[in-house]
Amino acid sequence: RSCAILLSGGGSNMVQLVKSMAEAGHPARPVLVMSNDPGAGGLARAQAMGVATDAVDHRPFGKDRAAFEAELTARLEAAGADLICLAGFMRVLTEGFVRHWEGRMLNIHPSLLPKYRGLHTHARALDAGDAEAGCTVHEVTPALDDGPILGQARVPILSGDTPESLAARVLVREHELYPACLRRFAAGERHPIYLN
Ligand code: GRF
């Protein structure tokens, strides 16, 4: 499979996905790393790893999400992508884009879905007094953070945790979970995995 990765920030998940696709026998290869922010740190990291990059700044499109996403799709298809990994991509995608890529697009979300869809997941888990938190890889469907779950990893919430300390602990697990889920999905496996 030809995998494109969409990001908005530093791209730590992208780095792990690209590294994992270099492993022997991996059924996917990275063909593009693209951002909605031309200044995203992940673009330089992808270039350093020898992966083609691109950027479509969403700001000139204003409220015309469909036009922005049409440009994304054009670039993705020009690169030959047939599988998309959203990895710290911070733009909400419209139903049109999701329907076009449905069944071929994954996302990682920093909570144990179905809990805490949306933003500020760690602060919400802390405020709720949860004993644990974690991350979820799921197929992207039109409803936000709602598609079939492909994998989850859990971490304990420790006394004194802040959203930042919890996010750092979860991020370590994201870097284990997402590559494992990508490899299985690209190989056609659909049963979810639950890391200890
Ligand atoms: C991570 O917390 C991930 O869960 C969320 O974006 C954050 C940053 O990811 N989707 P990255 O370091 O840019 O991969």
PDB file of C-alpha atoms and ligand atoms in Angstrom:
ATOM      1  CA  ARG A   1       0.000   0.000   0.000  1.00  0.00           C
ATOM      2  CA  SER A   2       1.163   3.573  -0.647  1.00  0.00           C
ATOM      3  CA  CYS A   3       0.765   5.528   2.574  1.00  0.00           C
ATOM      4  CA  ALA A   4       0.480   9.297   2.953  1.00  0.00           C
ATOM      5  CA  ILE A   5       0.727  10.936   6.367  1.00  0.00           C
ATOM      6  CA  LEU A   6      -1.090  14.195   7.176  1.00  0.00           C
ATOM      7  CA  LEU A   7       0.197  16.271  10.086  1.00  0.00           C
ATOM      8  CA  SER A   8      -0.015  19.764  11.531  1.00  0.00           C
ATOM      9  CA  GLY A   9       2.790  19.793  14.095  1.00  0.00           C
ATOM     10  CA  GLY A  10       6.032  18.156  15.132  1.00  0.00           C
ATOM     11  CA  GLY A  11       5.220  14.804  13.586  1.00  0.00           C
ATOM     12  CA  SER A  12       6.525  12.461  16.273  1.00  0.00           C
ATOM     13  CA  ASN A  13       3.897   9.909  15.225  1.00  0.00           C
ATOM     14  CA  MET A  14       4.879  10.360  11.576  1.00  0.00           C
ATOM     15  CA  VAL A  15       8.505   9.586  12.418  1.00  0.00           C
ATOM     16  CA  GLN A  16       7.507   6.296  14.046  1.00  0.00           C
ATOM     17  CA  LEU A  17       5.201   5.351  11.153  1.00  0.00           C
ATOM     18  CA  VAL A  18       7.908   6.059   8.556  1.00  0.00           C
ATOM     19  CA  LYS A  19      10.494   4.109  10.560  1.00  0.00           C
ATOM     20  CA  SER A  20       8.137   1.146  10.897  1.00  0.00           C
ATOM     21  CA  MET A  21       7.425   1.040   7.153  1.00  0.00           C
ATOM     22  CA  ALA A  22      11.156   0.547   6.564  1.00  0.00           C
ATOM     23  CA  GLU A  23      10.967  -2.793   8.406  1.00  0.00           C
ATOM     24  CA  ALA A  24      11.339  -5.961   6.323  1.00  0.00           C
ATOM     25  CA  GLY A  25       8.109  -7.256   4.846  1.00  0.00           C
ATOM     26  CA  HIS A  26       6.014  -4.225   5.758  1.00  0.00           C
ATOM     27  CA  PRO A  27       3.005  -4.068   3.415  1.00  0.00           C
ATOM     28  CA  ALA A  28       3.065  -0.246   3.152  1.00  0.00           C
ATOM     29  CA  ARG A  29       5.559   2.387   2.096  1.00  0.00           C
ATOM     30  CA  PRO A  30       5.483   6.156   2.711  1.00  0.00           C
ATOM     31  CA  VAL A  31       4.850   8.176  -0.469  1.00  0.00           C
ATOM     32  CA  LEU A  32       4.070  11.627   1.020  1.00  0.00           C
ATOM     33  CA  VAL A  33       4.036  13.621   4.230  1.00  0.00           C
ATOM     34  CA  MET A  34       1.745  16.657   3.884  1.00  0.00           C
ATOM     35  CA  SER A  35       0.702  19.436   6.221  1.00  0.00           C
ATOM     36  CA  ASN A  36      -1.889  22.220   6.348  1.00  0.00           C
ATOM     37  CA  ASP A  37       0.907  24.341   7.853  1.00  0.00           C
ATOM     38  CA  PRO A  38       3.915  25.024   5.587  1.00  0.00           C
ATOM     39  CA  GLY A  39       5.951  25.654   8.752  1.00  0.00           C
ATOM     40  CA  ALA A  40       5.098  22.366  10.464  1.00  0.00           C
ATOM     41  CA  GLY A  41       8.160  20.844  12.105  1.00  0.00           C
ATOM     42  CA  GLY A  42       7.164  17.411  10.866  1.00  0.00           C
ATOM     43  CA  LEU A  43       7.883  18.432   7.262  1.00  0.00           C
ATOM     44  CA  ALA A  44      11.586  18.958   7.960  1.00  0.00           C
ATOM     45  CA  ARG A  45      11.728  15.669   9.890  1.00  0.00           C
ATOM     46  CA  ALA A  46      10.138  13.838   6.946  1.00  0.00           C
ATOM     47  CA  GLN A  47      12.592  15.409   4.507  1.00  0.00           C
ATOM     48  CA  ALA A  48      15.467  14.315   6.758  1.00  0.00           C
ATOM     49  CA  MET A  49      14.107  10.764   6.457  1.00  0.00           C
ATOM     50  CA  GLY A  50      13.980  11.016   2.668  1.00  0.00           C
ATOM     51  CA  VAL A  51      10.200  11.152   2.370  1.00  0.00           C
ATOM     52  CA  ALA A  52       8.550  13.500  -0.145  1.00  0.00           C
ATOM     53  CA  THR A  53       6.692  16.366   1.506  1.00  0.00           C
ATOM     54  CA  ASP A  54       4.083  18.921   0.541  1.00  0.00           C
ATOM     55  CA  ALA A  55       1.982  21.584   2.218  1.00  0.00           C
ATOM     56  CA  VAL A  56      -1.398  23.121   1.460  1.00  0.00           C
ATOM     57  CA  ASP A  57      -1.886  26.153   3.697  1.00  0.00           C
ATOM     58  CA  HIS A  58      -5.528  26.039   4.757  1.00  0.00           C
ATOM     59  CA  ARG A  59      -5.682  29.749   5.619  1.00  0.00           C
ATOM     60  CA  PRO A  60      -6.089  31.191   2.081  1.00  0.00           C
ATOM     61  CA  PHE A  61      -9.147  28.953   1.638  1.00  0.00           C
ATOM     62  CA  GLY A  62     -10.950  30.681   4.520  1.00  0.00           C
ATOM     63  CA  LYS A  63     -14.235  28.896   5.245  1.00  0.00           C
ATOM     64  CA  ASP A  64     -14.152  26.931   1.987  1.00  0.00           C
ATOM     65  CA  ARG A  65     -13.190  23.605   3.531  1.00  0.00           C
ATOM     66  CA  ALA A  66     -14.241  21.687   0.416  1.00  0.00           C
ATOM     67  CA  ALA A  67     -11.818  23.636  -1.789  1.00  0.00           C
ATOM     68  CA  PHE A  68      -8.987  23.096   0.675  1.00  0.00           C
ATOM     69  CA  GLU A  69      -9.730  19.376   0.854  1.00  0.00           C
ATOM     70  CA  ALA A  70     -10.051  19.088  -2.935  1.00  0.00           C
ATOM     71  CA  GLU A  71      -6.478  20.365  -3.147  1.00  0.00           C
ATOM     72  CA  LEU A  72      -5.375  17.827  -0.530  1.00  0.00           C
ATOM     73  CA  THR A  73      -6.985  14.989  -2.487  1.00  0.00           C
ATOM     74  CA  ALA A  74      -5.420  16.169  -5.755  1.00  0.00           C
ATOM     75  CA  ARG A  75      -1.942  16.152  -4.198  1.00  0.00           C
ATOM     76  CA  LEU A  76      -2.531  12.825  -2.445  1.00  0.00           C
ATOM     77  CA  GLU A  77      -3.677  11.129  -5.653  1.00  0.00           C
ATOM     78  CA  ALA A  78      -0.841  12.708  -7.664  1.00  0.00           C
ATOM     79  CA  ALA A  79       1.521  11.048  -5.165  1.00  0.00           C
ATOM     80  CA  GLY A  80      -0.253   7.714  -5.663  1.00  0.00           C
ATOM     81  CA  ALA A  81      -1.476   7.454  -2.076  1.00  0.00           C
ATOM     82  CA  ASP A  82      -4.077   4.775  -1.405  1.00  0.00           C
ATOM     83  CA  LEU A  83      -3.917   4.892   2.395  1.00  0.00           C
ATOM     84  CA  ILE A  84      -3.874   7.955   4.685  1.00  0.00           C
ATOM     85  CA  CYS A  85      -2.644   8.208   8.270  1.00  0.00           C
ATOM     86  CA  LEU A  86      -3.756  11.327  10.141  1.00  0.00           C
ATOM     87  CA  ALA A  87      -1.028  11.960  12.718  1.00  0.00           C
ATOM     88  CA  GLY A  88      -1.519  15.119  14.697  1.00  0.00           C
ATOM     89  CA  PHE A  89      -3.575  16.599  11.865  1.00  0.00           C
ATOM     90  CA  MET A  90      -5.599  19.380  13.434  1.00  0.00           C
ATOM     91  CA  ARG A  91      -8.167  20.271  10.765  1.00  0.00           C
ATOM     92  CA  VAL A  92     -11.688  18.840  10.925  1.00  0.00           C
ATOM     93  CA  LEU A  93     -12.426  17.014   7.687  1.00  0.00           C
ATOM     94  CA  THR A  94     -15.779  17.311   5.927  1.00  0.00           C
ATOM     95  CA  GLU A  95     -17.962  14.340   5.066  1.00  0.00           C
ATOM     96  CA  GLY A  96     -17.059  14.715   1.377  1.00  0.00           C
ATOM     97  CA  PHE A  97     -13.357  14.180   1.978  1.00  0.00           C
ATOM     98  CA  VAL A  98     -13.954  11.389   4.475  1.00  0.00           C
ATOM     99  CA  ARG A  99     -16.352   9.563   2.141  1.00  0.00           C
ATOM    100  CA  HIS A 100     -13.791   9.756  -0.679  1.00  0.00           C
ATOM    101  CA  TRP A 101     -11.113   8.170   1.529  1.00  0.00           C
ATOM    102  CA  GLU A 102     -13.374   6.031   3.726  1.00  0.00           C
ATOM    103  CA  GLY A 103     -11.937   2.602   4.429  1.00  0.00           C
ATOM    104  CA  ARG A 104      -8.482   3.943   3.575  1.00  0.00           C
ATOM    105  CA  MET A 105      -7.886   6.549   6.323  1.00  0.00           C
ATOM    106  CA  LEU A 106      -6.692   6.077   9.918  1.00  0.00           C
ATOM    107  CA  ASN A 107      -6.349   8.470  12.833  1.00  0.00           C
ATOM    108  CA  ILE A 108      -4.765   8.383  16.246  1.00  0.00           C
ATOM    109  CA  HIS A 109      -6.673  10.053  19.051  1.00  0.00           C
ATOM    110  CA  PRO A 110      -5.200  10.625  22.528  1.00  0.00           C
ATOM    111  CA  SER A 111      -7.984   9.040  24.594  1.00  0.00           C
ATOM    112  CA  LEU A 112      -9.589   5.659  25.205  1.00  0.00           C
ATOM    113  CA  LEU A 113     -12.477   6.137  22.767  1.00  0.00           C
ATOM    114  CA  PRO A 114     -15.406   6.320  23.011  1.00  0.00           C
ATOM    115  CA  LYS A 115     -14.434   8.472  25.984  1.00  0.00           C
ATOM    116  CA  TYR A 116     -13.339  12.060  25.296  1.00  0.00           C
ATOM    117  CA  ARG A 117     -13.885  12.610  21.599  1.00  0.00           C
ATOM    118  CA  GLY A 118     -12.607  16.020  20.509  1.00  0.00           C
ATOM    119  CA  LEU A 119      -9.994  18.175  22.186  1.00  0.00           C
ATOM    120  CA  HIS A 120      -8.335  18.540  25.624  1.00  0.00           C
ATOM    121  CA  THR A 121      -8.625  14.814  26.274  1.00  0.00           C
ATOM    122  CA  HIS A 122      -6.013  14.616  29.030  1.00  0.00           C
ATOM    123  CA  ALA A 123      -7.392  17.551  31.039  1.00  0.00           C
ATOM    124  CA  ARG A 124     -10.857  15.984  30.803  1.00  0.00           C
ATOM    125  CA  ALA A 125      -9.605  12.597  32.049  1.00  0.00           C
ATOM    126  CA  LEU A 126      -7.829  14.295  34.945  1.00  0.00           C
ATOM    127  CA  ASP A 127     -10.886  16.408  35.801  1.00  0.00           C
ATOM    128  CA  ALA A 128     -13.006  13.260  35.803  1.00  0.00           C
ATOM    129  CA  GLY A 129     -10.631  11.562  38.245  1.00  0.00           C
ATOM    130  CA  ASP A 130     -10.021   8.644  35.872  1.00  0.00           C
ATOM    131  CA  ALA A 131      -7.523   5.992  36.964  1.00  0.00           C
ATOM    132  CA  GLU A 132      -6.189   5.512  33.469  1.00  0.00           C
ATOM    133  CA  ALA A 133      -5.910   7.191  30.057  1.00  0.00           C
ATOM    134  CA  GLY A 134      -4.523   6.186  26.702  1.00  0.00           C
ATOM    135  CA  CYS A 135      -4.802   6.400  22.937  1.00  0.00           C
ATOM    136  CA  THR A 136      -6.889   4.905  20.165  1.00  0.00           C
ATOM    137  CA  VAL A 137      -6.239   4.226  16.484  1.00  0.00           C
ATOM    138  CA  HIS A 138      -9.447   4.142  14.480  1.00  0.00           C
ATOM    139  CA  GLU A 139     -10.725   4.242  10.908  1.00  0.00           C
ATOM    140  CA  VAL A 140     -11.915   7.730  10.048  1.00  0.00           C
ATOM    141  CA  THR A 141     -15.647   8.116   9.386  1.00  0.00           C
ATOM    142  CA  PRO A 142     -17.655  11.333   8.995  1.00  0.00           C
ATOM    143  CA  ALA A 143     -18.498  11.592  12.712  1.00  0.00           C
ATOM    144  CA  LEU A 144     -15.581  13.048  14.700  1.00  0.00           C
ATOM    145  CA  ASP A 145     -13.336  10.467  16.427  1.00  0.00           C
ATOM    146  CA  ASP A 146     -15.971   7.791  15.924  1.00  0.00           C
ATOM    147  CA  GLY A 147     -14.930   5.106  13.421  1.00  0.00           C
ATOM    148  CA  PRO A 148     -14.143   1.398  13.970  1.00  0.00           C
ATOM    149  CA  ILE A 149     -11.401   0.973  16.569  1.00  0.00           C
ATOM    150  CA  LEU A 150      -8.205  -0.703  15.295  1.00  0.00           C
ATOM    151  CA  GLY A 151      -6.236  -0.549  18.534  1.00  0.00           C
ATOM    152  CA  GLN A 152      -5.846   0.959  21.956  1.00  0.00           C
ATOM    153  CA  ALA A 153      -3.079   1.377  24.515  1.00  0.00           C
ATOM    154  CA  ARG A 154      -3.568   2.351  28.154  1.00  0.00           C
ATOM    155  CA  VAL A 155      -1.473   4.229  30.712  1.00  0.00           C
ATOM    156  CA  PRO A 156      -2.065   4.762  34.434  1.00  0.00           C
ATOM    157  CA  ILE A 157      -2.936   8.233  35.661  1.00  0.00           C
ATOM    158  CA  LEU A 158      -0.572   9.051  38.510  1.00  0.00           C
ATOM    159  CA  SER A 159      -1.116  11.428  41.422  1.00  0.00           C
ATOM    160  CA  GLY A 160       0.252  14.828  40.569  1.00  0.00           C
ATOM    161  CA  ASP A 161      -0.232  14.290  36.846  1.00  0.00           C
ATOM    162  CA  THR A 162      -0.823  17.368  34.737  1.00  0.00           C
ATOM    163  CA  PRO A 163      -2.234  17.357  31.203  1.00  0.00           C
ATOM    164  CA  GLU A 164       1.351  17.724  30.002  1.00  0.00           C
ATOM    165  CA  SER A 165       2.781  14.837  32.039  1.00  0.00           C
ATOM    166  CA  LEU A 166      -0.115  12.614  31.021  1.00  0.00           C
ATOM    167  CA  ALA A 167       0.222  13.601  27.357  1.00  0.00           C
ATOM    168  CA  ALA A 168       3.909  12.699  27.443  1.00  0.00           C
ATOM    169  CA  ARG A 169       3.141   9.261  28.923  1.00  0.00           C
ATOM    170  CA  VAL A 170       0.396   8.634  26.336  1.00  0.00           C
ATOM    171  CA  LEU A 171       2.596   9.802  23.446  1.00  0.00           C
ATOM    172  CA  VAL A 172       5.079   7.018  24.201  1.00  0.00           C
ATOM    173  CA  ARG A 173       2.265   4.499  23.766  1.00  0.00           C
ATOM    174  CA  GLU A 174       1.033   6.233  20.589  1.00  0.00           C
ATOM    175  CA  HIS A 175       4.445   5.581  19.092  1.00  0.00           C
ATOM    176  CA  GLU A 176       4.010   1.861  19.812  1.00  0.00           C
ATOM    177  CA  LEU A 177       0.350   1.579  18.880  1.00  0.00           C
ATOM    178  CA  TYR A 178       0.095   3.466  15.598  1.00  0.00           C
ATOM    179  CA  PRO A 179       2.832   1.523  13.725  1.00  0.00           C
ATOM    180  CA  ALA A 180       1.361  -1.767  14.948  1.00  0.00           C
ATOM    181  CA  CYS A 181      -2.122  -0.774  13.771  1.00  0.00           C
ATOM    182  CA  LEU A 182      -0.857   0.518  10.398  1.00  0.00           C
ATOM    183  CA  ARG A 183       1.006  -2.704   9.670  1.00  0.00           C
ATOM    184  CA  ARG A 184      -2.020  -4.836  10.473  1.00  0.00           C
ATOM    185  CA  PHE A 185      -4.444  -2.597   8.572  1.00  0.00           C
ATOM    186  CA  ALA A 186      -2.190  -2.501   5.486  1.00  0.00           C
ATOM    187  CA  ALA A 187      -1.989  -6.313   5.628  1.00  0.00           C
ATOM    188  CA  GLY A 188      -5.787  -6.495   5.569  1.00  0.00           C
ATOM    189  CA  GLU A 189      -6.239  -7.458   9.228  1.00  0.00           C
ATOM    190  CA  ARG A 190      -9.139  -5.765  10.985  1.00  0.00           C
ATOM    191  CA  HIS A 191      -9.332  -7.283  14.474  1.00  0.00           C
ATOM    192  CA  PRO A 192      -8.404  -4.579  17.001  1.00  0.00           C
ATOM    193  CA  ILE A 193      -5.300  -4.910  19.158  1.00  0.00           C
ATOM    194  CA  TYR A 194      -5.178  -3.897  22.812  1.00  0.00           C
ATOM    195  CA  LEU A 195      -1.657  -3.295  24.067  1.00  0.00           C
ATOM    196  CA  ASN A 196      -1.186  -4.156  27.746  1.00  0.00           C
TER     197      ASN A 196
HETATM  198  C1  GRF B   1      -0.569  13.622  19.662  1.00  0.00           C
HETATM  199  O1  GRF B   1      -0.978  13.789  20.996  1.00  0.00           O
HETATM  200  C2  GRF B   1      -1.633  12.846  18.926  1.00  0.00           C
HETATM  201  O2  GRF B   1      -2.407  12.041  19.791  1.00  0.00           O
HETATM  202  C3  GRF B   1      -2.483  13.913  18.340  1.00  0.00           C
HETATM  203  O3  GRF B   1      -1.556  14.909  17.940  1.00  0.00           O
HETATM  204  C4  GRF B   1      -0.545  14.981  18.967  1.00  0.00           C
HETATM  205  C5  GRF B   1       0.798  15.366  18.397  1.00  0.00           C
HETATM  206  O4  GRF B   1       1.219  14.330  17.552  1.00  0.00           O
HETATM  207  N1  GRF B   1      -3.276  13.395  17.261  1.00  0.00           N
HETATM  208  P1  GRF B   1       2.653  14.414  16.738  1.00  0.00           P
HETATM  209  O5  GRF B   1       3.747  14.504  17.763  1.00  0.00           O
HETATM  210  O6  GRF B   1       2.622  15.662  15.869  1.00  0.00           O
HETATM  211  O7  GRF B   1       2.683  13.122  15.967  1.00  0.00           O
END
